[in-house]
Amino acid sequence: MAESRHPSRSPDVVPRKLMPPPALCGFLLLLALVFTVSYAVGSAAGPVAPGIHGTGSGTSGDGGDGTGGAGPGDMPGMHGGGG
C-alpha cells in the first residue's frame, strides 16, 4: 500500500487562519499612530477657550453676566459685540 504523505507542521507555527490579515494590522497601527499624533498636537496647542468653564450648579441660570434676562434668540452668557 502507498503511504499518504502529510506535510509536517512544526508546533511553534501559528495556523494562518488564527492570525488577522496583515492589512488589518497595518490599518490598526496607522489608526493608533494618527490618534497619538493628534493627541500630541492638541496637548501642545493648549486649550481652545481657556475662559469658558462648565455650568455650575450654584448659578441662577441667566449666565451671571449682570445684564438681566436674555432676549429672544440670544444665548445666555454671551456679551454683546455687534459691529
C-alpha positions as a printed NumPy array, in Angstrom:
array([[  0.   ,   0.   ,   0.   ],
       [  1.096,   3.518,  -0.66 ],
       [  1.687,   5.767,   2.281],
       [ -0.077,   9.103,   2.252],
       [  2.333,  11.877,   2.962],
       [  1.213,  14.737,   5.151],
       [  3.351,  17.809,   5.454],
       [  4.59 ,  18.017,   8.981],
       [  3.882,  21.174,  10.913],
       [  6.249,  22.484,  13.467],
       [  4.463,  23.049,  16.797],
       [  5.577,  26.695,  17.161],
       [  3.947,  27.875,  13.903],
       [  0.605,  29.624,  14.409],
       [ -2.035,  28.48 ,  11.934],
       [ -2.754,  31.065,   9.263],
       [ -6.482,  31.235,   9.975],
       [ -5.908,  32.37 ,  13.575],
       [ -3.851,  35.405,  12.584],
       [ -5.567,  38.618,  11.409],
       [ -4.791,  39.759,   7.869],
       [ -1.704,  41.962,   7.509],
       [ -3.814,  44.787,   6.061],
       [ -5.899,  44.906,   9.24 ],
       [ -2.791,  45.022,  11.407],
       [ -1.385,  47.854,   9.295],
       [ -4.646,  49.787,   9.471],
       [ -4.841,  49.465,  13.268],
       [ -1.22 ,  50.546,  13.601],
       [ -1.862,  53.572,  11.374],
       [ -5.008,  54.437,  13.338],
       [ -3.119,  54.315,  16.631],
       [ -0.364,  56.485,  15.139],
       [ -2.87 ,  59.107,  13.915],
       [ -4.582,  59.305,  17.31 ],
       [ -1.233,  59.57 ,  19.096],
       [ -0.038,  62.394,  16.836],
       [ -3.345,  64.264,  17.104],
       [ -3.286,  63.982,  20.898],
       [  0.278,  65.302,  20.997],
       [ -0.6  ,  68.243,  18.739],
       [ -3.692,  69.045,  20.835],
       [ -1.671,  68.942,  24.037],
       [  0.953,  71.246,  22.575],
       [ -1.674,  73.713,  21.329],
       [ -3.328,  74.019,  24.728],
       [ -6.958,  74.738,  25.493],
       [ -9.063,  76.309,  22.771],
       [-11.075,  78.633,  25.016],
       [ -9.491,  78.824,  28.467],
       [-12.039,  81.381,  29.767],
       [-15.04 ,  79.123,  29.246],
       [-15.966,  76.961,  32.206],
       [-18.671,  74.362,  32.645],
       [-22.013,  75.387,  34.109],
       [-22.015,  75.389,  37.861],
       [-24.892,  74.159,  39.976],
       [-24.993,  77.381,  42.018],
       [-25.774,  79.822,  39.197],
       [-29.133,  81.435,  38.636],
       [-29.315,  80.216,  35.038],
       [-29.124,  83.627,  33.338],
       [-25.415,  83.337,  32.66 ],
       [-24.424,  85.618,  35.538],
       [-23.321,  88.457,  33.296],
       [-25.405,  91.085,  35.119],
       [-27.357,  92.224,  32.067],
       [-30.643,  90.682,  33.101],
       [-32.564,  88.193,  31.015],
       [-31.52 ,  87.266,  27.551],
       [-33.62 ,  88.468,  24.668],
       [-35.398,  86.136,  22.305],
       [-32.89 ,  84.176,  20.257],
       [-29.944,  85.304,  22.379],
       [-27.71 ,  82.84 ,  24.118],
       [-27.396,  83.424,  27.866],
       [-23.965,  84.477,  28.995],
       [-22.93 ,  85.923,  25.637],
       [-21.766,  89.529,  25.705],
       [-22.811,  91.954,  23.013],
       [-20.136,  92.525,  20.423],
       [-22.116,  93.727,  17.468],
       [-20.383,  95.514,  14.69 ]])
